Amino acid sequence: MTMTYDVILKGGEIVNHDGRGHADIGVIAGKTAAIGDLSRASAGEVIDCSGLMVLPGVIDSQVHFREPGMEWKEDLQSGSLCAVMGGVTAVFEMPNTNPTTTVPDMLTDKLARAKNRMHCDHAFYAGATNENADILPEMERMLGCCGVKVFMGASTGSLLVADDEGVERVLRAIKRRAAFHSEDEYRLAERRELAVEGDWTSHPHVRDAEAAIMSTKRLVRLARKTGKRIHVLHISTAEEMDFLADHRDIASVEATPQHLTLEGPEIYERIKGRAQMNPPLRDAHHRAGLWRGIQRGIVDVIGSDHAPHTLEEKAKPYPQSPSGMPGVQTLVPIMLDHVNAGRLTIERFVDLTSAGAQRIFGIAGKGRMAVGWDADFTLVDMKRTETITDAWSASKSGWTPFDGMSVTGWPVGTIIRGRSVMRDGELVASGLGEPVRFMEALPHD
């Protein structure tokens, strides 16, 4: 009997939890229906994947798309275009918009704004404040909510829960894993006077390694006290990585491509304000520590922390220049270049960019290439060498900190629930994004 599929991905080398090898993938009704030799099957659409690797769809679990309130920097449509152009099939968007995503109505508003405009699947964080702990349980059960985000140190926007009492109150209120920007606000406030006008090399001194380490130790203590799970975002120090290795039962760990790739002081001298982010890009000692964290299995996910500002804003003299850089479009090529350089395997890349997010956040039906799961795939050409440029960026901000960098390994296709959205650098379907579902927030009968 000849089986008929909606789509067959033919002739590619697939990488999933079973390892890697050549196989075809059959898709029916947006789900993976078969993996194997489908040479005798037929399909409404056949995608030739010869010479390509077919990976589970890449999930970027930390992006700032700036809508509502800062749409001149980015919006949900442009940010999701960056995502699919870079091979990313789903994103989790942060709450430090204007207004902030701190009440149910604002989460509902973001979902409404995303409908028919976002090109990739999506979820939104609920933002924690010192006043809204009582409504966070409702928000974390809502459709399209990926969890609660807490800023322990001030960054872009007004969200901040600096004190232990406030953090503990949030943790006690919620059930799901909460994500944290972990820098100690009290130490940051003490050190702001160390900022040298016009000198971005002073940024990692203002927001020093100790500010991150102090905060993360406080956070782990509070998580243990309350018996809750935490996700520590954008780790930037070797010491935090070593500390978190002893707390894997409650703490999951994110690293970013930029902290793994760029280092100071050289990067600040070369690209100035474009290199400014929170927590800062640090020196070779810390970058080496992050790579040890990758190799020792401490890092669970790679997130981009895509946080664009305009070039005009970035050109302001330090410390008037804002922190944050685009990244969702460059996550895949930067990390594939590291794979080709031998710093991690392609299997580890898959774990960090799809399976890890599925495990940590409890995503329903995504993050795994398996029969019955959503047919989300990132097609990559591991032999293709390209130069990342500002002109390639689809962001409204129009730039990337990796401008001029040559990489080997390139995303050439983005397939979401069986639909091709990007192919060979062209957007081929628009506005198809739907809310990501989570096991701890599935509707009950």
Short mmCIF file of C-alpha atoms in Angstrom, two decimals:
data_model
loop_
_atom_site.label_atom_id
_atom_site.label_comp_id
_atom_site.label_asym_id
_atom_site.label_seq_id
_atom_site.Cartn_x
_atom_site.Cartn_y
_atom_site.Cartn_z
CA MET A 1 0.00 0.00 0.00
CA THR A 2 1.36 3.41 -0.98
CA MET A 3 1.13 5.94 1.82
CA THR A 4 0.24 9.52 0.96
CA TYR A 5 1.51 12.45 3.02
CA ASP A 6 0.88 16.17 2.88
CA VAL A 7 4.63 16.82 2.78
CA ILE A 8 7.72 14.65 2.51
CA LEU A 9 11.17 15.99 3.40
CA LYS A 10 13.33 13.78 1.21
CA GLY A 11 16.97 12.78 1.25
CA GLY A 12 18.28 14.83 4.16
CA GLU A 13 20.49 13.84 7.05
CA ILE A 14 18.29 14.05 10.13
CA VAL A 15 19.48 14.67 13.68
CA ASN A 16 17.24 13.76 16.59
CA HIS A 17 17.23 11.91 19.92
CA ASP A 18 17.93 8.68 17.99
CA GLY A 19 21.20 10.12 16.65
CA ARG A 20 21.90 11.13 13.08
CA GLY A 21 21.46 9.45 9.74
CA HIS A 22 19.76 9.74 6.38
CA ALA A 23 15.98 9.39 6.42
CA ASP A 24 12.85 10.88 4.92
CA ILE A 25 10.17 12.58 7.02
CA GLY A 26 6.46 12.38 6.26
CA VAL A 27 4.06 15.06 7.50
CA ILE A 28 0.28 14.82 7.88
CA ALA A 29 -1.89 17.64 9.28
CA GLY A 30 1.10 19.57 10.62
CA LYS A 31 2.50 16.61 12.58
CA THR A 32 5.41 14.28 11.91
CA ALA A 33 3.76 11.06 10.73
CA ALA A 34 6.72 8.94 9.62
CA ILE A 35 10.52 8.87 9.74
CA GLY A 36 12.39 6.40 7.51
CA ASP A 37 12.53 5.32 3.88
CA LEU A 38 9.55 6.91 2.17
CA SER A 39 10.75 6.30 -1.39
CA ARG A 40 7.51 4.44 -2.24
CA ALA A 41 5.24 7.06 -0.67
CA SER A 42 3.66 10.06 -2.35
CA ALA A 43 2.94 13.58 -1.11
CA GLY A 44 1.26 16.80 -2.06
CA GLU A 45 4.64 18.51 -1.65
CA VAL A 46 8.13 17.02 -1.71
CA ILE A 47 10.98 19.10 -0.27
CA ASP A 48 14.37 18.03 -1.57
CA CYS A 49 16.77 18.04 1.40
CA SER A 50 19.72 16.44 -0.42
CA GLY A 51 22.99 17.74 0.99
CA LEU A 52 21.21 19.33 3.97
CA MET A 53 20.79 18.50 7.62
CA VAL A 54 17.24 18.45 8.93
CA LEU A 55 17.11 19.48 12.57
CA PRO A 56 14.19 19.75 15.00
CA GLY A 57 12.83 23.29 14.82
CA VAL A 58 15.05 25.71 16.72
CA ILE A 59 13.37 27.38 19.71
CA ASP A 60 14.71 30.72 20.98
CA SER A 61 13.44 31.02 24.56
CA GLN A 62 14.56 34.62 25.13
CA VAL A 63 13.68 37.47 22.77
CA HIS A 64 12.58 41.08 23.23
CA PHE A 65 10.40 42.17 20.31
CA ARG A 66 9.58 45.60 21.86
CA GLU A 67 5.83 45.64 21.09
CA PRO A 68 3.87 47.39 22.47
CA GLY A 69 5.50 50.73 23.18
CA MET A 70 8.87 50.64 21.40
CA GLU A 71 7.93 49.62 17.88
CA TRP A 72 10.56 51.90 16.34
CA LYS A 73 13.17 49.38 17.57
CA GLU A 74 11.28 46.19 16.65
CA ASP A 75 7.77 44.75 16.61
CA LEU A 76 6.24 41.28 16.69
CA GLN A 77 6.10 41.10 12.90
CA SER A 78 9.67 42.24 12.21
CA GLY A 79 11.12 40.28 15.13
CA SER A 80 9.45 37.08 13.96
CA LEU A 81 10.74 37.75 10.44
CA CYS A 82 14.26 37.82 11.91
CA ALA A 83 13.48 34.51 13.61
CA VAL A 84 12.33 32.59 10.54
CA MET A 85 15.06 34.08 8.34
CA GLY A 86 17.51 32.62 10.85
CA GLY A 87 15.92 29.17 10.98
CA VAL A 88 14.04 29.70 14.28
CA THR A 89 10.58 28.14 14.45
CA ALA A 90 9.37 29.41 17.86
CA VAL A 91 10.22 32.24 20.25
CA PHE A 92 9.44 33.18 23.85
CA GLU A 93 9.04 36.95 24.15
CA MET A 94 9.93 39.02 27.21
CA PRO A 95 7.59 41.22 29.30
CA ASN A 96 9.58 44.49 29.53
CA THR A 97 7.48 46.26 26.91
CA ASN A 98 5.48 49.45 27.48
CA PRO A 99 3.09 48.76 29.08
CA THR A 100 4.68 45.75 30.73
CA THR A 101 3.16 42.27 30.50
CA THR A 102 2.23 42.17 34.18
CA VAL A 103 -1.55 41.66 34.08
CA PRO A 104 -3.67 39.11 32.18
CA ASP A 105 -5.09 41.73 29.82
CA MET A 106 -1.60 42.61 28.57
CA LEU A 107 -0.80 38.96 27.85
CA THR A 108 -4.09 38.67 25.96
CA ASP A 109 -3.21 41.87 24.07
CA LYS A 110 0.15 40.46 22.95
CA LEU A 111 -1.48 37.25 21.73
CA ALA A 112 -4.01 39.32 19.76
CA ARG A 113 -1.22 41.44 18.26
CA ALA A 114 0.66 38.27 17.25
CA LYS A 115 -2.29 36.67 15.45
CA ASN A 116 -1.84 36.70 11.66
CA ARG A 117 1.28 38.89 12.06
CA MET A 118 3.95 36.72 13.65
CA HIS A 119 5.64 34.36 11.21
CA CYS A 120 6.79 31.85 13.86
CA ASP A 121 5.09 30.16 16.78
CA HIS A 122 5.32 32.14 19.99
CA ALA A 123 4.77 32.41 23.72
CA PHE A 124 5.02 35.33 26.13
CA TYR A 125 6.47 35.69 29.62
CA ALA A 126 4.45 37.19 32.45
CA GLY A 127 6.52 39.89 34.16
CA ALA A 128 6.87 39.82 37.94
CA THR A 129 6.71 42.98 40.07
CA ASN A 130 6.63 43.67 43.79
CA GLU A 131 2.85 44.10 43.53
CA ASN A 132 1.50 41.38 41.22
CA ALA A 133 2.47 38.06 42.87
CA ASP A 134 -1.22 37.30 43.55
CA ILE A 135 -2.15 37.29 39.84
CA LEU A 136 0.92 35.44 38.51
CA PRO A 137 -0.70 32.01 39.13
CA GLU A 138 -3.54 33.02 36.80
CA MET A 139 -1.14 34.33 34.17
CA GLU A 140 1.09 31.26 34.13
CA ARG A 141 -1.96 29.09 33.35
CA MET A 142 -2.99 31.23 30.35
CA LEU A 143 -2.70 30.08 26.76
CA GLY A 144 0.61 31.17 25.26
CA CYS A 145 2.34 31.96 28.58
CA CYS A 146 5.80 30.37 28.81
CA GLY A 147 6.24 31.25 32.49
CA VAL A 148 7.19 34.13 34.77
CA LYS A 149 10.20 36.41 34.21
CA VAL A 150 11.89 38.23 37.09
CA PHE A 151 14.47 41.02 36.77
CA MET A 152 16.64 41.01 39.91
CA GLY A 153 18.81 43.73 38.36
CA ALA A 154 17.48 46.67 36.35
CA SER A 155 17.87 46.43 32.58
CA THR A 156 15.78 47.87 29.71
CA GLY A 157 12.37 48.96 31.00
CA SER A 158 10.81 49.34 34.43
CA LEU A 159 10.49 45.75 35.66
CA LEU A 160 12.49 45.04 38.83
CA VAL A 161 12.21 42.80 41.89
CA ALA A 162 15.47 43.55 43.69
CA ASP A 163 14.95 42.32 47.26
CA ASP A 164 14.89 38.78 48.68
CA GLU A 165 11.43 39.30 50.14
CA GLY A 166 9.98 40.20 46.75
CA VAL A 167 11.69 37.31 44.95
CA GLU A 168 10.52 34.87 47.62
CA ARG A 169 6.95 36.18 47.35
CA VAL A 170 6.99 35.56 43.58
CA LEU A 171 8.46 32.07 43.93
CA ARG A 172 5.92 31.06 46.58
CA ALA A 173 3.04 32.24 44.39
CA ILE A 174 3.86 30.30 41.22
CA LYS A 175 4.02 26.65 40.21
CA ARG A 176 5.98 26.65 36.94
CA ARG A 177 9.69 27.29 36.42
CA ALA A 178 10.51 31.01 36.56
CA ALA A 179 13.19 32.72 34.46
CA PHE A 180 15.56 35.23 36.04
CA HIS A 181 17.79 38.09 34.97
CA SER A 182 20.30 37.56 37.77
CA GLU A 183 22.35 40.65 38.65
CA ASP A 184 22.38 42.18 42.14
CA GLU A 185 20.63 45.56 41.87
CA TYR A 186 22.16 46.88 45.09
CA ARG A 187 25.70 46.24 43.85
CA LEU A 188 24.85 47.70 40.43
CA ALA A 189 23.59 50.89 42.10
CA GLU A 190 26.80 51.19 44.13
CA ARG A 191 28.96 50.81 41.03
CA ARG A 192 27.18 53.11 38.57
CA GLU A 193 29.66 55.87 39.41
CA LEU A 194 32.41 53.68 37.88
CA ALA A 195 31.01 54.32 34.40
CA VAL A 196 33.55 56.26 32.34
CA GLU A 197 31.92 58.71 29.93
CA GLY A 198 32.29 57.46 26.36
CA ASP A 199 34.24 54.34 27.39
CA TRP A 200 32.34 51.11 26.85
CA THR A 201 35.23 49.07 28.30
CA SER A 202 34.00 50.29 31.70
CA HIS A 203 30.65 48.51 31.26
CA PRO A 204 31.87 45.12 32.60
CA HIS A 205 33.35 46.95 35.60
CA VAL A 206 30.08 48.73 36.39
CA ARG A 207 28.15 45.46 36.06
CA ASP A 208 30.96 43.26 37.34
CA ALA A 209 31.12 39.49 37.69
CA GLU A 210 30.49 39.76 41.43
CA ALA A 211 27.10 41.40 40.80
CA ALA A 212 26.06 38.34 38.80
CA ILE A 213 27.53 35.78 41.21
CA MET A 214 26.02 37.43 44.31
CA SER A 215 22.58 37.51 42.71
CA THR A 216 22.69 33.91 41.50
CA LYS A 217 23.72 32.63 44.93
CA ARG A 218 20.84 34.57 46.51
CA LEU A 219 18.45 33.22 43.90
CA VAL A 220 19.43 29.58 44.43
CA ARG A 221 19.08 29.98 48.20
CA LEU A 222 15.55 31.38 47.76
CA ALA A 223 14.61 28.64 45.28
CA ARG A 224 15.73 25.98 47.78
CA LYS A 225 13.85 27.72 50.59
CA THR A 226 10.62 27.77 48.59
CA GLY A 227 11.10 24.44 46.79
CA LYS A 228 10.70 26.01 43.34
CA ARG A 229 12.39 25.61 39.94
CA ILE A 230 14.39 28.44 38.39
CA HIS A 231 15.93 29.16 35.00
CA VAL A 232 18.95 31.47 35.11
CA LEU A 233 19.23 33.48 31.92
CA HIS A 234 22.32 34.61 29.97
CA ILE A 235 25.03 33.34 32.32
CA SER A 236 28.12 35.49 31.78
CA THR A 237 30.65 34.32 34.40
CA ALA A 238 32.80 31.22 34.88
CA GLU A 239 32.09 31.28 38.61
CA GLU A 240 28.30 31.14 38.15
CA MET A 241 28.70 28.15 35.84
CA ASP A 242 30.76 26.29 38.46
CA PHE A 243 28.31 27.23 41.22
CA LEU A 244 25.22 26.18 39.25
CA ALA A 245 26.79 22.78 38.52
CA ASP A 246 26.01 21.91 42.15
CA HIS A 247 22.34 22.92 41.88
CA ARG A 248 21.09 21.12 38.78
CA ASP A 249 18.09 19.68 40.62
CA ILE A 250 16.40 23.10 40.78
CA ALA A 251 18.31 25.41 38.43
CA SER A 252 18.46 25.29 34.64
CA VAL A 253 20.97 27.39 32.73
CA GLU A 254 20.97 29.53 29.57
CA ALA A 255 23.95 30.82 27.62
CA THR A 256 23.88 33.19 24.64
CA PRO A 257 25.78 33.01 21.34
CA GLN A 258 27.27 36.45 21.99
CA HIS A 259 28.71 35.56 25.41
CA LEU A 260 30.17 32.40 23.83
CA THR A 261 31.62 34.25 20.84
CA LEU A 262 32.55 37.85 21.68
CA GLU A 263 34.88 39.00 24.44
CA GLY A 264 36.17 42.20 25.98
CA PRO A 265 37.95 44.46 26.07
CA GLU A 266 38.61 44.06 22.32
CA ILE A 267 34.96 43.94 21.31
CA TYR A 268 34.13 47.23 23.11
CA GLU A 269 37.06 48.97 21.44
CA ARG A 270 36.03 47.66 18.03
CA ILE A 271 32.23 48.05 17.92
CA LYS A 272 31.68 50.33 20.93
CA GLY A 273 27.99 50.72 21.90
CA ARG A 274 26.92 47.79 19.75
CA ALA A 275 28.73 45.50 22.22
CA GLN A 276 26.81 46.80 25.24
CA MET A 277 24.35 44.36 26.82
CA ASN A 278 23.30 43.20 30.29
CA PRO A 279 24.96 41.21 31.72
CA PRO A 280 28.07 42.39 29.87
CA LEU A 281 30.30 40.58 27.42
CA ARG A 282 33.31 39.65 29.54
CA ASP A 283 36.94 38.63 29.12
CA ALA A 284 38.56 35.39 27.94
CA HIS A 285 38.49 33.80 31.42
CA HIS A 286 34.71 34.00 31.58
CA ARG A 287 34.15 32.99 27.96
CA ALA A 288 36.28 29.89 28.53
CA GLY A 289 34.21 29.14 31.64
CA LEU A 290 31.00 29.29 29.61
CA TRP A 291 32.40 26.82 27.09
CA ARG A 292 33.35 24.49 29.94
CA GLY A 293 29.71 24.77 31.00
CA ILE A 294 28.64 23.66 27.51
CA GLN A 295 31.09 20.76 27.48
CA ARG A 296 30.19 19.59 31.00
CA GLY A 297 26.47 19.58 30.23
CA ILE A 298 25.65 22.41 32.65
CA VAL A 299 24.09 24.64 29.98
CA ASP A 300 20.55 23.56 29.09
CA VAL A 301 19.59 26.02 26.39
CA ILE A 302 20.98 28.62 24.02
CA GLY A 303 18.83 31.76 23.92
CA SER A 304 19.65 34.82 21.85
CA ASP A 305 18.44 37.58 24.21
CA HIS A 306 17.49 39.44 21.01
CA ALA A 307 17.09 42.99 22.33
CA PRO A 308 17.44 45.58 19.57
CA HIS A 309 17.94 49.32 19.77
CA THR A 310 18.43 51.71 16.85
CA LEU A 311 21.94 52.61 15.73
CA GLU A 312 21.19 56.21 16.69
CA GLU A 313 20.44 55.10 20.25
CA LYS A 314 23.52 52.89 20.34
CA ALA A 315 25.72 55.78 19.14
CA LYS A 316 25.05 57.79 22.31
CA PRO A 317 28.16 58.03 24.53
CA TYR A 318 28.41 55.46 27.32
CA PRO A 319 26.58 55.22 29.72
CA GLN A 320 23.72 57.03 27.94
CA SER A 321 23.75 54.26 25.31
CA PRO A 322 21.17 51.50 25.93
CA SER A 323 22.04 47.86 26.59
CA GLY A 324 20.93 45.11 24.22
CA MET A 325 21.65 43.73 20.76
CA PRO A 326 19.80 41.83 18.02
CA GLY A 327 20.41 38.08 17.99
CA VAL A 328 17.52 35.80 17.00
CA GLN A 329 18.53 35.79 13.33
CA THR A 330 22.18 34.99 14.06
CA LEU A 331 21.69 32.29 16.75
CA VAL A 332 21.75 29.39 14.30
CA PRO A 333 24.64 30.49 12.02
CA ILE A 334 26.85 31.54 14.94
CA MET A 335 26.33 28.27 16.80
CA LEU A 336 26.68 26.14 13.64
CA ASP A 337 30.01 27.83 13.04
CA HIS A 338 31.05 26.68 16.52
CA VAL A 339 29.89 23.16 15.57
CA ASN A 340 32.06 23.24 12.45
CA ALA A 341 34.98 24.52 14.53
CA GLY A 342 34.66 21.45 16.79
CA ARG A 343 33.52 23.29 19.94
CA LEU A 344 30.32 21.25 20.21
CA THR A 345 28.65 18.45 18.26
CA ILE A 346 25.59 18.87 16.07
CA GLU A 347 23.75 16.58 18.50
CA ARG A 348 24.62 18.93 21.37
CA PHE A 349 23.46 21.89 19.27
CA VAL A 350 20.07 20.18 18.82
CA ASP A 351 19.84 19.54 22.54
CA LEU A 352 20.60 23.19 23.32
CA THR A 353 18.22 24.67 20.75
CA SER A 354 15.17 22.41 20.81
CA ALA A 355 15.18 19.50 23.26
CA GLY A 356 16.51 21.63 26.11
CA ALA A 357 13.75 24.21 25.87
CA GLN A 358 11.15 21.43 25.62
CA ARG A 359 12.47 19.80 28.82
CA ILE A 360 12.83 22.95 30.87
CA PHE A 361 9.61 24.71 29.96
CA GLY A 362 7.47 21.61 29.41
CA ILE A 363 6.54 22.48 25.84
CA ALA A 364 3.69 20.34 24.51
CA GLY A 365 4.43 18.72 21.15
CA LYS A 366 7.51 20.74 20.14
CA GLY A 367 11.27 20.43 20.56
CA ARG A 368 11.59 16.85 19.35
CA MET A 369 11.70 15.24 15.92
CA ALA A 370 9.38 12.31 16.55
CA VAL A 371 6.16 10.82 15.22
CA GLY A 372 3.13 12.62 16.67
CA TRP A 373 5.01 15.86 17.40
CA ASP A 374 4.67 19.14 15.52
CA ALA A 375 6.47 19.06 12.16
CA ASP A 376 8.85 21.92 12.97
CA PHE A 377 12.19 21.69 11.17
CA THR A 378 15.26 23.84 10.65
CA LEU A 379 17.09 22.98 7.42
CA VAL A 380 20.79 23.80 7.44
CA ASP A 381 23.65 23.58 4.98
CA MET A 382 26.63 22.71 7.15
CA LYS A 383 29.10 23.34 4.31
CA ARG A 384 27.86 26.76 3.27
CA THR A 385 30.08 29.71 4.20
CA GLU A 386 28.49 33.15 4.41
CA THR A 387 29.41 36.53 5.84
CA ILE A 388 26.94 37.93 8.36
CA THR A 389 26.20 41.57 7.54
CA ASP A 390 24.04 44.42 8.78
CA ALA A 391 22.31 44.34 5.38
CA TRP A 392 21.20 40.72 5.96
CA SER A 393 19.49 41.67 9.21
CA ALA A 394 15.68 41.70 8.95
CA SER A 395 15.42 43.64 12.23
CA LYS A 396 13.99 47.15 12.24
CA SER A 397 17.23 48.12 13.99
CA GLY A 398 19.15 47.09 10.87
CA TRP A 399 22.38 45.85 12.46
CA THR A 400 24.11 42.92 14.13
CA PRO A 401 27.14 42.76 16.47
CA PHE A 402 28.48 40.03 14.16
CA ASP A 403 28.63 42.30 11.07
CA GLY A 404 31.52 41.18 8.83
CA MET A 405 31.97 37.78 10.51
CA SER A 406 32.38 34.79 8.21
CA VAL A 407 30.62 31.61 9.37
CA THR A 408 30.31 28.07 8.03
CA GLY A 409 26.92 26.48 8.55
CA TRP A 410 23.81 28.34 7.39
CA PRO A 411 20.02 28.05 7.82
CA VAL A 412 18.34 27.52 4.43
CA GLY A 413 14.83 26.48 5.43
CA THR A 414 12.31 27.06 8.22
CA ILE A 415 9.34 24.69 8.38
CA ILE A 416 6.63 25.24 11.00
CA ARG A 417 3.91 22.63 11.51
CA GLY A 418 4.67 21.25 8.05
CA ARG A 419 4.50 24.61 6.27
CA SER A 420 7.58 26.11 4.63
CA VAL A 421 7.95 29.65 5.95
CA MET A 422 11.50 30.47 4.82
CA ARG A 423 13.39 28.85 1.97
CA ASP A 424 16.77 29.96 0.64
CA GLY A 425 16.58 33.35 2.31
CA GLU A 426 13.05 34.16 1.10
CA LEU A 427 9.89 34.45 3.18
CA VAL A 428 7.48 32.04 1.43
CA ALA A 429 4.55 32.12 3.89
CA SER A 430 3.60 34.86 6.31
CA GLY A 431 1.62 35.31 9.50
CA LEU A 432 1.28 31.58 10.27
CA GLY A 433 2.54 31.74 13.88
CA GLU A 434 0.39 30.21 16.62
CA PRO A 435 0.72 30.17 20.42
CA VAL A 436 3.02 27.51 21.85
CA ARG A 437 1.30 25.15 24.30
CA PHE A 438 2.76 23.99 27.61
CA MET A 439 2.04 20.80 29.50
CA GLU A 440 1.54 22.56 32.84
CA ALA A 441 -1.03 24.91 31.29
CA LEU A 442 -3.03 22.57 29.06
CA PRO A 443 -6.79 23.03 29.41
CA HIS A 444 -8.55 20.48 31.58
CA ASP A 445 -11.91 18.88 30.86
#
